[in-house]
Amino acid sequence: LFPYTTLFRSEVPTVAASSAEENEEAEPSYHIPISEEPLTYTAWMTYAPFAAELNVNTETLEGMLVLDKLQEITNIHLDITAANGAAEQDNFNLMIAGGDYCDIISSMNFYSTGLEGAVEEGIIQDLAEIVPEKCPIYWSRVTSNTDTLMQAYTDSGYLPTLIVVTPEAGQEVIGNVLRQDWLDEFGMDMPKTYDDLYNYLDKSYQEKGAIFEMTATDGLYGDLAMGLNINIGGYEVIDGQVEFGPVQDAFKDYLHFMNRLYENKLISQDFFSDTAEDLSSKARLDFGLGNNSLLSVSAANSSDIFMNVTDDTFNMAVMPYVSVDGNSGNHLGPDTLMGTMKDNDAWAFSADCADIEPLLEMVEYMYSDEGYLLTNYGVEGEAYTMVDGEPRYTDLVINNPDGLSYFFASYVYATNAASGFFPYINDMSKSFYNFNDNQWQVFEDLKHISDCAYNYPSYANMSTDETTEYAGIQSDLSTYMDSVVLEFIVGTRDIDGEFDAFVEKLYDMGLQDMIDIKQAAYDRAMQRMEAFTSRS
C-alpha cells in the first residue's frame, strides 16, 4: 500500500488547489477526429431491459443516437458486448473467468473484490499517473468537489475508473414529501415529531382512505430514522466514532413508531411480502392519485406523480426528518447533497487495452462543452435545438412521433437514462423541462434537508482483505437482523423486552468486527483527506 504522505501524487493537489476560474481555463487535450484512421476498441457495457422494445440492437447497442454519433465524430468505433438485467453479473463473471477482457469495461463494481482488488489482481489499469495530465477538462470536474475527488480514488491511492458526475451537488437528492393541501385542510402544521406524523397519516387514512405505502419490504424505511441521527441501514459517524445505527437506543424509537403504524393499519399489513417489481413507481402513482399519504421522491422522478394528478388542489411539500421530540437536528442525509459523483465505474480500461490515450481523448471530448451537449441532449437539429442560447429538446424527445414517452425517447436519442455507457457530465436538470412551480419548490427544499454532518463518507473504502472479511460476516448478520426487525414491527417480538438480546446477538455474530473494519476505513479516509488538504 502507498504511504499516506505520498498517497496523492503531485499532480492531484496542484489541480485540486486551482480556483474555479483556473479550472474553466483548462486546455483541451483532444482533437476531432481523434484519429485519422478508424480505431476499434472492444467494450463491455450494460443496458436497460426495455432497450429491446425501442429498436436498439441489444447485442451491439447500435441504434442509440448518441453512441452512434460519438463514434462517428471521434472515428473511434466501440465493438460492444452488451448485457442487461439478471444476465449482467453472470456475463461479467464469465468474461473475467475466461481471461479475455474487453478493452473498456463498464460496471467494474461487479468485481468480487471491488475496484481496488481489480487493480491489484491485474484486471484493470491504474490511471492515477496519466489522467491528471492527459485529461485536464475531466480532471477539473473531478477535483472541483472534494467528496467526488476522494471517491475517485481507492483506499490505496489507485484511480481505477473514469466516472460520471453531475454539474452540482444535490441534483439527485431524495427525501419525503407529503400532501401540503391535506395538512392545510386538516388544520395541521408540517410534522416535526413522530406524533405529528402519526396524526397526519391517521387523518389521511380516516378522511382520504390513503395509507402510507411502504417501499421497504425489510421494514427499514431510512428516511423515518434520519431525524434520530441513526442510519438504520448502516453506519453514522459522530465525533470521529463509527456507529452501527440498528444497535443504538434510538432505533427502538423507530421500531415503536413503525409498530404503531402497523398495528393501526396505516401501512400495509403484508408490506414485507410484497413482490411488486417497482414499489417506488407504484407509490408515486398512488401519491398522485391520492391513495398514498407519504412518499420518498427525488426531483428526477417527481414528474411521475403529476402524470396521475386529477385533484386541482394537489400540492406536495418536503417533510423535514422527524424525531421523537423534533429537536434532534438533521445530521444525516443523502450522500448526493455532498458530492457530484453519479457513477464511479462508468469506464475502466482492462489490462489487455494496449493504447488508452485515444480513449482518454474521447473522455476529454465528452467532458468538453461540445461533448456535454451531445451526451445530454443528443444531436443538434434532431434531438435538440438552441433557444436563446440554451439547448431545448425537440418533439423527437418530448413529444415523440412514434409514441415513445420522454423517458424512452431520451434513452434512444439523448442518453438521459443511459448514464452508465460512458464518462460524462450528467446534467439531470435536463429532465426537468416540464417542471411546475410545485416541483421546483420541492427540488430546492430537498437540497437543504440535512447538513449530513454524521454521514459515513462514501469514500471511506475498505481494503480487499477487509471487503472479504466484512462480506463473510455481513451475510448471516443481515439475514438475522432483517427477520427480527420485521418481527418487532409486526409485533411478534416485544421491542422493549427483547431489543437488548437482539443487539447482543448481533455482536455475537461479529458486528464489532464489522464496525472495526468500517472505523479503520474511515480513519484512513480522514488521513487521506488531511494529507490532501494540507498539500492543497
Coordinates of C-alpha atoms in Angstrom, one line a residue:
L1 CA 0.0 0.0 0.0
F2 CA 1.1 3.5 -0.7
P3 CA 2.2 5.6 2.4
Y4 CA -0.4 8.2 3.2
T5 CA 2.1 11.0 2.9
T6 CA 2.5 10.2 -0.8
L7 CA -0.9 8.8 -1.5
F8 CA -2.0 11.7 -3.6
R9 CA 0.5 12.1 -6.4
S10 CA 2.0 15.5 -7.0
E11 CA -0.5 16.3 -9.8
V12 CA -3.5 15.9 -7.7
P13 CA -3.1 18.7 -5.0
T14 CA -1.9 21.1 -7.7
V15 CA -5.1 20.7 -9.7
A16 CA -7.3 20.4 -6.7
A17 CA -6.0 23.7 -5.4
S18 CA -6.9 25.6 -8.5
S19 CA -9.5 28.2 -8.5
A20 CA -12.8 27.7 -10.3
E21 CA -11.6 30.2 -12.9
E22 CA -8.4 28.3 -13.5
N23 CA -10.4 25.1 -13.9
E24 CA -12.5 26.7 -16.5
E25 CA -9.4 27.6 -18.4
A26 CA -8.1 24.1 -18.7
E27 CA -6.8 23.5 -22.2
P28 CA -8.4 20.6 -24.0
S29 CA -6.1 17.7 -24.9
Y30 CA -8.2 16.3 -27.7
H31 CA -8.8 16.9 -31.4
I32 CA -11.6 15.9 -33.6
P33 CA -11.5 13.4 -35.2
I34 CA -9.3 11.8 -32.6
S35 CA -7.7 9.5 -35.2
E36 CA -7.4 10.0 -38.9
E37 CA -7.6 6.2 -39.3
P38 CA -10.5 4.3 -37.7
L39 CA -9.7 2.8 -34.4
T40 CA -11.7 0.0 -32.8
Y41 CA -11.9 -0.9 -29.1
T42 CA -13.9 -3.7 -27.5
A43 CA -16.3 -2.6 -24.7
W44 CA -18.4 -4.5 -22.2
M45 CA -21.5 -2.4 -21.2
T46 CA -24.9 -2.9 -19.6
Y47 CA -28.1 -1.6 -21.0
A48 CA -31.7 -1.1 -19.8
P49 CA -34.0 -4.1 -20.0
F50 CA -36.6 -2.1 -22.1
A51 CA -34.0 -1.4 -24.9
A52 CA -35.2 -4.3 -26.9
E53 CA -38.6 -2.7 -27.3
L54 CA -37.0 0.5 -28.7
N55 CA -35.3 -0.7 -31.9
V56 CA -31.9 -0.8 -30.2
N57 CA -29.7 -3.7 -31.1
T58 CA -29.2 -5.3 -27.7
E59 CA -26.1 -7.1 -28.8
T60 CA -24.2 -4.0 -30.1
L61 CA -26.3 -1.1 -28.8
E62 CA -26.5 0.3 -32.4
G63 CA -29.5 2.5 -32.8
M64 CA -28.7 4.7 -29.8
L65 CA -28.2 8.1 -31.4
V66 CA -25.6 9.5 -29.1
L67 CA -23.4 6.4 -29.1
D68 CA -23.6 6.2 -32.8
K69 CA -22.8 9.9 -33.3
L70 CA -20.0 9.8 -30.7
Q71 CA -18.2 7.1 -32.7
E72 CA -18.7 9.0 -36.0
I73 CA -17.3 12.2 -34.6
T74 CA -14.3 10.7 -32.9
N75 CA -13.5 8.0 -35.5
I76 CA -13.3 5.5 -32.6
H77 CA -15.5 2.5 -33.0
L78 CA -16.7 0.6 -30.0
D79 CA -17.2 -3.1 -30.6
I80 CA -19.7 -3.5 -27.8
T81 CA -20.7 -6.6 -25.8
A82 CA -23.9 -5.8 -24.0
A83 CA -25.8 -7.3 -21.1
N84 CA -28.8 -6.5 -19.0
G85 CA -30.8 -7.5 -16.1
A86 CA -30.1 -10.8 -14.4
A87 CA -27.6 -11.6 -17.0
E88 CA -25.3 -8.7 -16.2
Q89 CA -23.5 -10.3 -13.2
D90 CA -23.3 -13.7 -14.9
N91 CA -22.0 -12.3 -18.2
F92 CA -19.4 -10.2 -16.4
N93 CA -18.2 -13.2 -14.3
L94 CA -17.9 -15.3 -17.5
M95 CA -15.7 -12.6 -19.1
I96 CA -13.5 -12.3 -16.1
A97 CA -13.2 -16.0 -15.6
G98 CA -12.3 -16.5 -19.3
G99 CA -9.5 -14.0 -19.0
D100 CA -10.3 -12.4 -22.4
Y101 CA -11.1 -8.9 -21.2
C102 CA -12.7 -6.2 -23.3
D103 CA -10.6 -3.0 -23.6
I104 CA -13.3 -1.0 -21.9
I105 CA -15.2 -2.5 -19.0
S106 CA -18.2 -0.7 -17.6
S107 CA -19.7 -1.6 -14.2
M108 CA -16.5 -2.9 -12.6
N109 CA -18.2 -2.8 -9.3
F110 CA -19.4 -6.2 -10.2
Y111 CA -15.9 -7.5 -9.5
S112 CA -15.9 -9.6 -6.3
T113 CA -13.1 -7.7 -4.5
G114 CA -14.1 -4.3 -5.8
L115 CA -12.2 -1.7 -7.8
E116 CA -9.1 -1.9 -5.7
G117 CA -9.0 -5.7 -6.0
A118 CA -9.4 -5.4 -9.7
V119 CA -6.3 -3.2 -10.0
E120 CA -4.2 -5.3 -7.6
E121 CA -5.2 -8.5 -9.4
G122 CA -4.2 -7.2 -12.8
I123 CA -7.7 -7.0 -14.3
I124 CA -7.8 -3.2 -14.9
Q125 CA -5.2 -0.4 -15.1
D126 CA -4.5 2.2 -12.5
L127 CA -4.9 5.6 -14.1
A128 CA -3.5 7.7 -11.3
E129 CA -0.3 8.7 -13.2
I130 CA -1.9 9.5 -16.5
V131 CA -5.4 11.0 -16.1
P132 CA -4.5 14.3 -14.3
E133 CA -2.0 15.1 -17.0
K134 CA -3.9 13.9 -20.1
C135 CA -7.4 14.9 -19.1
P136 CA -7.4 18.5 -17.8
I137 CA -11.1 19.1 -18.6
Y138 CA -12.2 15.9 -17.0
W139 CA -9.8 16.3 -14.1
S140 CA -11.0 19.9 -13.4
R141 CA -14.5 18.5 -12.9
V142 CA -13.4 15.7 -10.6
T143 CA -11.2 18.0 -8.4
S144 CA -13.8 20.7 -8.2
N145 CA -15.6 18.8 -5.4
T146 CA -13.6 17.2 -2.6
D147 CA -16.1 14.4 -2.0
T148 CA -16.0 13.4 -5.6
L149 CA -12.2 13.6 -5.7
M150 CA -12.0 11.4 -2.6
Q151 CA -14.4 8.9 -4.1
A152 CA -12.5 8.7 -7.4
Y153 CA -9.5 7.2 -5.5
T154 CA -9.4 3.8 -3.9
D155 CA -8.1 3.3 -0.3
S156 CA -4.6 2.6 -1.6
G157 CA -4.5 5.6 -4.0
Y158 CA -5.4 3.9 -7.2
L159 CA -7.5 5.7 -9.8
P160 CA -9.2 2.7 -11.3
T161 CA -12.1 4.2 -13.3
L162 CA -13.4 7.1 -15.2
I163 CA -16.6 8.5 -13.7
V164 CA -19.9 10.2 -14.3
V165 CA -20.5 13.5 -12.4
T166 CA -23.4 15.9 -12.1
P167 CA -22.8 19.6 -12.6
E168 CA -23.6 20.4 -9.0
A169 CA -24.2 18.6 -5.7
G170 CA -27.9 17.9 -4.9
Q171 CA -29.2 17.2 -8.4
E172 CA -30.2 13.7 -7.3
V173 CA -31.2 14.4 -3.8
I174 CA -34.1 12.5 -2.3
G175 CA -36.5 12.9 0.6
N176 CA -40.0 12.6 1.9
V177 CA -43.0 14.6 0.6
L178 CA -46.5 14.7 1.9
R179 CA -49.7 16.4 0.9
Q180 CA -49.5 20.1 1.9
D181 CA -53.0 20.6 0.7
W182 CA -54.2 17.9 3.1
L183 CA -52.2 19.4 6.0
D184 CA -54.0 22.7 5.3
E185 CA -57.4 21.0 5.1
F186 CA -56.7 19.2 8.4
G187 CA -55.5 22.3 10.1
M188 CA -52.1 20.8 10.8
D189 CA -48.6 22.2 10.7
M190 CA -45.7 20.4 9.0
P191 CA -44.8 17.4 11.2
K192 CA -41.7 17.7 13.3
T193 CA -42.2 14.7 15.7
Y194 CA -43.4 11.1 15.3
D195 CA -46.6 12.0 17.0
D196 CA -47.2 14.8 14.5
L197 CA -46.5 12.5 11.6
Y198 CA -48.7 9.8 13.1
N199 CA -51.6 12.3 13.4
Y200 CA -51.2 13.3 9.7
L201 CA -51.0 9.7 8.5
D202 CA -54.0 8.7 10.6
K203 CA -56.1 11.6 9.4
S204 CA -55.1 10.8 5.8
Y205 CA -56.3 7.3 6.3
Q206 CA -59.6 8.2 8.1
E207 CA -60.6 11.0 5.8
K208 CA -58.9 10.2 2.4
G209 CA -58.6 6.5 2.5
A210 CA -54.8 6.9 1.9
I211 CA -52.3 4.7 3.7
F212 CA -48.5 5.1 3.8
E213 CA -47.3 2.8 1.1
M214 CA -44.1 1.2 2.4
T215 CA -41.5 0.7 -0.3
A216 CA -39.0 -1.1 2.1
T217 CA -40.1 -4.7 2.4
D218 CA -37.5 -5.2 5.2
G219 CA -39.2 -2.6 7.3
L220 CA -36.1 -0.3 7.2
Y221 CA -37.5 2.9 5.8
G222 CA -34.4 5.0 6.4
D223 CA -35.9 8.5 6.0
L224 CA -38.0 8.0 9.1
A225 CA -35.0 7.5 11.2
M226 CA -32.7 10.2 9.8
G227 CA -34.1 12.7 12.3
L228 CA -33.0 10.4 15.1
N229 CA -29.4 10.7 13.7
I230 CA -29.1 7.0 13.1
N231 CA -28.6 5.2 9.8
I232 CA -30.8 2.2 10.2
G233 CA -29.3 0.7 7.0
G234 CA -25.7 1.0 8.2
Y235 CA -23.4 3.5 9.8
E236 CA -23.1 7.0 11.1
V237 CA -20.0 8.9 12.4
I238 CA -20.3 11.1 15.5
D239 CA -17.2 12.8 16.8
G240 CA -15.0 10.5 14.7
Q241 CA -16.5 7.3 16.1
V242 CA -18.3 5.0 13.7
E243 CA -21.6 3.6 15.0
F244 CA -24.0 1.0 13.6
G245 CA -27.5 2.5 13.6
P246 CA -29.6 -0.5 14.4
V247 CA -27.9 -1.1 17.8
Q248 CA -28.4 2.4 19.1
D249 CA -31.1 3.0 21.7
A250 CA -32.8 5.5 19.3
F251 CA -33.5 2.5 16.9
K252 CA -36.1 1.4 19.5
D253 CA -38.0 4.7 18.9
Y254 CA -38.1 4.0 15.2
L255 CA -39.3 0.4 15.8
H256 CA -42.0 1.6 18.2
F257 CA -43.2 4.2 15.6
M258 CA -43.3 1.6 12.8
N259 CA -45.1 -0.9 15.1
R260 CA -47.7 1.8 15.9
L261 CA -48.3 2.4 12.2
Y262 CA -48.6 -1.3 11.6
E263 CA -50.9 -2.0 14.5
N264 CA -53.2 0.7 13.4
K265 CA -53.2 -0.3 9.8
L266 CA -51.6 2.9 8.5
I267 CA -49.2 0.7 6.5
S268 CA -50.0 -2.4 4.5
Q269 CA -50.4 -5.5 6.7
D270 CA -48.3 -7.5 4.3
F271 CA -45.7 -5.0 3.1
F272 CA -43.0 -7.5 3.9
S273 CA -44.3 -10.0 1.4
D274 CA -44.8 -7.5 -1.5
T275 CA -43.2 -8.8 -4.7
A276 CA -44.1 -5.9 -7.0
E277 CA -41.2 -5.2 -9.4
D278 CA -41.1 -1.5 -8.6
L279 CA -42.8 -0.5 -5.4
S280 CA -41.4 3.1 -5.7
S281 CA -43.1 3.6 -9.1
K282 CA -46.4 2.3 -7.7
A283 CA -46.1 4.6 -4.6
R284 CA -45.5 7.6 -6.9
L285 CA -48.6 6.7 -9.0
D286 CA -50.8 6.3 -5.9
F287 CA -49.5 9.5 -4.3
G288 CA -50.6 11.4 -7.4
L289 CA -54.0 9.7 -7.3
G290 CA -54.4 10.4 -3.6
N291 CA -54.1 6.8 -2.4
N292 CA -50.7 7.2 -0.7
S293 CA -50.0 9.7 2.1
L294 CA -46.2 9.8 2.3
L295 CA -43.6 9.3 -0.3
S296 CA -39.8 9.3 -0.8
V297 CA -39.1 11.1 -4.0
S298 CA -36.3 12.7 -6.0
A299 CA -36.6 15.7 -8.3
A300 CA -35.9 13.4 -11.2
N301 CA -39.0 11.2 -10.7
S302 CA -41.4 13.8 -9.3
S303 CA -42.9 14.1 -12.8
D304 CA -44.3 10.6 -12.4
I305 CA -46.5 11.9 -9.7
F306 CA -48.1 14.7 -11.7
M307 CA -48.8 12.4 -14.6
N308 CA -51.6 11.0 -12.4
V309 CA -52.8 14.0 -10.5
T310 CA -56.5 14.7 -11.0
D311 CA -57.1 16.9 -7.9
D312 CA -56.8 20.6 -8.7
T313 CA -55.8 21.4 -5.1
F314 CA -52.9 19.0 -5.2
N315 CA -49.8 20.5 -3.5
M316 CA -46.9 18.5 -2.1
A317 CA -44.2 19.7 0.2
V318 CA -40.9 18.3 1.6
M319 CA -41.3 16.9 5.1
P320 CA -38.2 17.5 7.2
Y321 CA -36.8 14.5 9.0
V322 CA -38.9 13.8 12.1
S323 CA -37.9 12.5 15.5
V324 CA -39.4 11.8 18.9
D325 CA -39.1 15.4 20.2
G326 CA -38.5 17.3 16.9
N327 CA -35.3 18.9 18.3
S328 CA -32.5 16.4 17.4
G329 CA -31.4 18.2 14.3
N330 CA -30.9 16.7 10.9
H331 CA -27.3 15.5 10.6
L332 CA -27.8 12.5 8.3
G333 CA -29.0 12.8 4.7
P334 CA -28.4 11.7 1.1
D335 CA -24.8 11.4 0.0
T336 CA -25.7 13.3 -3.1
L337 CA -26.0 16.5 -1.0
M338 CA -22.3 16.4 -0.5
G339 CA -20.7 15.3 -3.8
T340 CA -21.2 15.3 -7.6
M341 CA -20.4 11.6 -8.2
K342 CA -23.1 10.0 -10.3
D343 CA -21.4 6.7 -11.3
N344 CA -18.0 5.7 -10.1
D345 CA -17.3 3.0 -12.6
A346 CA -18.5 4.2 -16.0
W347 CA -15.3 3.0 -17.7
A348 CA -12.3 1.0 -16.6
F349 CA -9.5 0.1 -19.0
S350 CA -8.6 -3.6 -18.8
A351 CA -5.0 -4.8 -18.6
D352 CA -5.5 -6.0 -22.2
C353 CA -6.1 -2.5 -23.5
A354 CA -2.7 -1.6 -25.1
D355 CA -3.2 2.1 -26.1
I356 CA -5.6 4.1 -23.9
E357 CA -4.6 7.6 -25.0
P358 CA -7.1 7.8 -27.8
L359 CA -9.8 6.8 -25.3
L360 CA -8.7 9.5 -22.9
E361 CA -9.1 12.0 -25.7
M362 CA -12.5 10.6 -26.2
V363 CA -13.3 11.2 -22.5
E364 CA -11.9 14.8 -22.8
Y365 CA -14.3 15.4 -25.7
M366 CA -17.3 14.0 -23.7
Y367 CA -16.4 16.4 -20.8
S368 CA -16.0 19.4 -23.2
D369 CA -18.8 21.9 -23.9
E370 CA -19.5 20.3 -27.2
G371 CA -19.4 16.8 -25.7
Y372 CA -21.7 18.0 -22.9
L373 CA -24.4 18.9 -25.4
L374 CA -24.1 15.6 -27.3
T375 CA -24.1 13.4 -24.2
N376 CA -27.0 15.2 -22.6
Y377 CA -29.1 16.4 -25.4
G378 CA -28.2 14.3 -28.4
V379 CA -27.6 15.6 -32.0
E380 CA -28.4 19.3 -32.6
G381 CA -31.2 19.7 -35.1
E382 CA -32.6 16.2 -34.3
A383 CA -32.9 15.8 -30.6
Y384 CA -32.4 19.4 -29.6
T385 CA -32.1 23.0 -30.8
M386 CA -30.6 26.1 -29.3
V387 CA -33.2 28.6 -28.0
D388 CA -32.0 31.9 -26.5
G389 CA -28.6 30.3 -26.1
E390 CA -29.9 27.3 -24.2
P391 CA -30.4 23.7 -25.5
R392 CA -34.1 22.6 -25.7
Y393 CA -35.3 19.2 -26.6
T394 CA -37.3 18.8 -29.8
D395 CA -40.5 16.9 -30.2
L396 CA -38.4 13.9 -31.1
V397 CA -37.8 13.6 -27.4
I398 CA -40.6 15.4 -25.6
N399 CA -43.4 14.7 -28.0
N400 CA -42.1 11.7 -29.8
P401 CA -43.9 11.0 -33.1
D402 CA -43.7 7.2 -32.5
G403 CA -45.4 7.5 -29.2
L404 CA -42.4 7.0 -27.0
S405 CA -42.5 8.5 -23.6
Y406 CA -40.0 11.2 -22.7
F407 CA -38.0 8.6 -20.7
F408 CA -37.8 6.1 -23.6
A409 CA -37.2 8.7 -26.2
S410 CA -34.4 10.3 -24.2
Y411 CA -32.9 6.9 -23.8
V412 CA -32.7 6.4 -27.5
Y413 CA -31.9 9.9 -28.7
A414 CA -30.3 11.8 -25.8
T415 CA -28.9 9.3 -23.2
N416 CA -30.9 10.8 -20.3
A417 CA -31.5 7.3 -19.0
A418 CA -28.1 5.9 -20.0
S419 CA -25.6 7.3 -17.6
G420 CA -23.5 4.2 -17.4
F421 CA -22.5 4.0 -21.1
F422 CA -19.6 6.4 -20.8
P423 CA -18.0 9.0 -18.6
Y424 CA -19.7 12.4 -19.0
I425 CA -21.3 15.3 -17.1
N426 CA -24.9 14.0 -16.5
D427 CA -26.9 17.2 -16.1
M428 CA -30.1 15.7 -14.6
S429 CA -31.9 19.1 -14.8
K430 CA -32.4 18.5 -18.5
S431 CA -35.2 16.2 -17.5
F432 CA -36.9 19.0 -15.5
Y433 CA -38.1 20.7 -18.7
N434 CA -41.7 20.4 -17.8
F435 CA -41.5 21.2 -14.1
N436 CA -44.3 23.2 -12.5
D437 CA -43.8 25.6 -9.6
N438 CA -44.6 22.9 -7.0
Q439 CA -41.8 20.6 -8.4
W440 CA -39.2 23.4 -8.4
Q441 CA -40.0 24.2 -4.8
V442 CA -39.7 20.5 -3.8
F443 CA -36.4 20.3 -5.6
E444 CA -35.0 23.4 -3.9
D445 CA -36.2 22.3 -0.4
L446 CA -34.7 18.8 -0.8
K447 CA -31.3 20.4 -1.3
H448 CA -31.5 21.8 2.2
I449 CA -32.9 18.7 4.0
S450 CA -29.8 18.0 6.1
D451 CA -26.2 19.1 6.8
C452 CA -25.1 15.5 6.5
A453 CA -22.6 16.1 9.3
Y454 CA -23.0 12.5 10.6
N455 CA -22.8 10.8 7.2
Y456 CA -20.4 7.9 6.9
P457 CA -18.3 9.1 4.0
S458 CA -18.8 7.2 0.8
Y459 CA -15.1 7.5 0.0
A460 CA -14.1 5.5 3.2
N461 CA -13.1 2.4 1.2
M462 CA -12.4 -1.0 2.6
S463 CA -9.2 -2.8 1.5
T464 CA -9.5 -6.0 -0.5
D465 CA -8.9 -8.2 2.6
E466 CA -11.4 -6.1 4.7
T467 CA -14.0 -6.4 1.9
T468 CA -13.7 -10.2 2.1
E469 CA -13.8 -10.3 5.9
Y470 CA -16.7 -7.9 6.1
A471 CA -18.8 -9.8 3.5
G472 CA -18.2 -13.1 5.3
I473 CA -19.8 -11.6 8.5
Q474 CA -22.5 -9.4 6.9
S475 CA -24.4 -12.1 5.0
D476 CA -25.7 -14.1 8.0
L477 CA -25.9 -11.0 10.2
S478 CA -28.1 -9.1 7.8
T479 CA -30.4 -12.1 7.3
Y480 CA -30.9 -12.4 11.1
M481 CA -31.3 -8.6 11.6
D482 CA -33.9 -8.3 8.8
S483 CA -36.0 -11.1 10.2
V484 CA -36.0 -9.8 13.7
V485 CA -36.7 -6.2 12.6
L486 CA -39.8 -7.4 10.8
E487 CA -40.9 -9.3 13.9
F488 CA -40.5 -6.1 16.0
I489 CA -42.6 -4.1 13.6
V490 CA -45.4 -6.5 13.2
G491 CA -45.5 -7.2 17.0
T492 CA -44.4 -10.9 17.2
R493 CA -41.4 -9.8 19.3
D494 CA -41.5 -7.3 22.2
I495 CA -39.4 -4.3 21.4
D496 CA -38.6 -3.2 25.0
G497 CA -38.3 -6.8 26.3
E498 CA -36.1 -8.3 23.5
F499 CA -34.2 -5.4 22.0
D500 CA -31.1 -5.9 24.2
A501 CA -31.0 -9.6 23.3
F502 CA -31.2 -8.6 19.6
V503 CA -28.3 -6.3 20.0
E504 CA -26.2 -8.8 21.9
K505 CA -26.9 -11.4 19.2
L506 CA -25.6 -9.0 16.5
Y507 CA -22.4 -8.6 18.4
D508 CA -22.1 -12.3 18.9
M509 CA -22.4 -12.7 15.1
G510 CA -19.4 -10.4 14.6
L511 CA -20.8 -6.9 14.5
Q512 CA -17.9 -5.4 16.4
D513 CA -15.5 -6.7 13.7
M514 CA -17.7 -5.1 11.1
I515 CA -17.6 -1.8 13.0
D516 CA -13.9 -2.0 13.5
I517 CA -13.4 -2.5 9.7
K518 CA -15.6 0.5 9.0
Q519 CA -13.7 2.5 11.6
A520 CA -10.3 1.6 10.1
A521 CA -11.6 2.5 6.6
Y522 CA -12.9 5.8 8.0
D523 CA -9.7 6.6 9.8
R524 CA -7.6 6.0 6.7
A525 CA -10.0 8.2 4.7
M526 CA -9.5 11.0 7.2
Q527 CA -5.8 10.6 6.9
R528 CA -6.0 10.8 3.2
M529 CA -8.2 13.9 3.5
E530 CA -5.8 15.5 5.8
A531 CA -2.9 14.8 3.5
F532 CA -4.8 16.1 0.6
T533 CA -6.0 19.3 2.2
S534 CA -2.6 20.1 3.9
R535 CA -0.9 19.9 0.5
S536 CA -3.5 21.9 -1.4

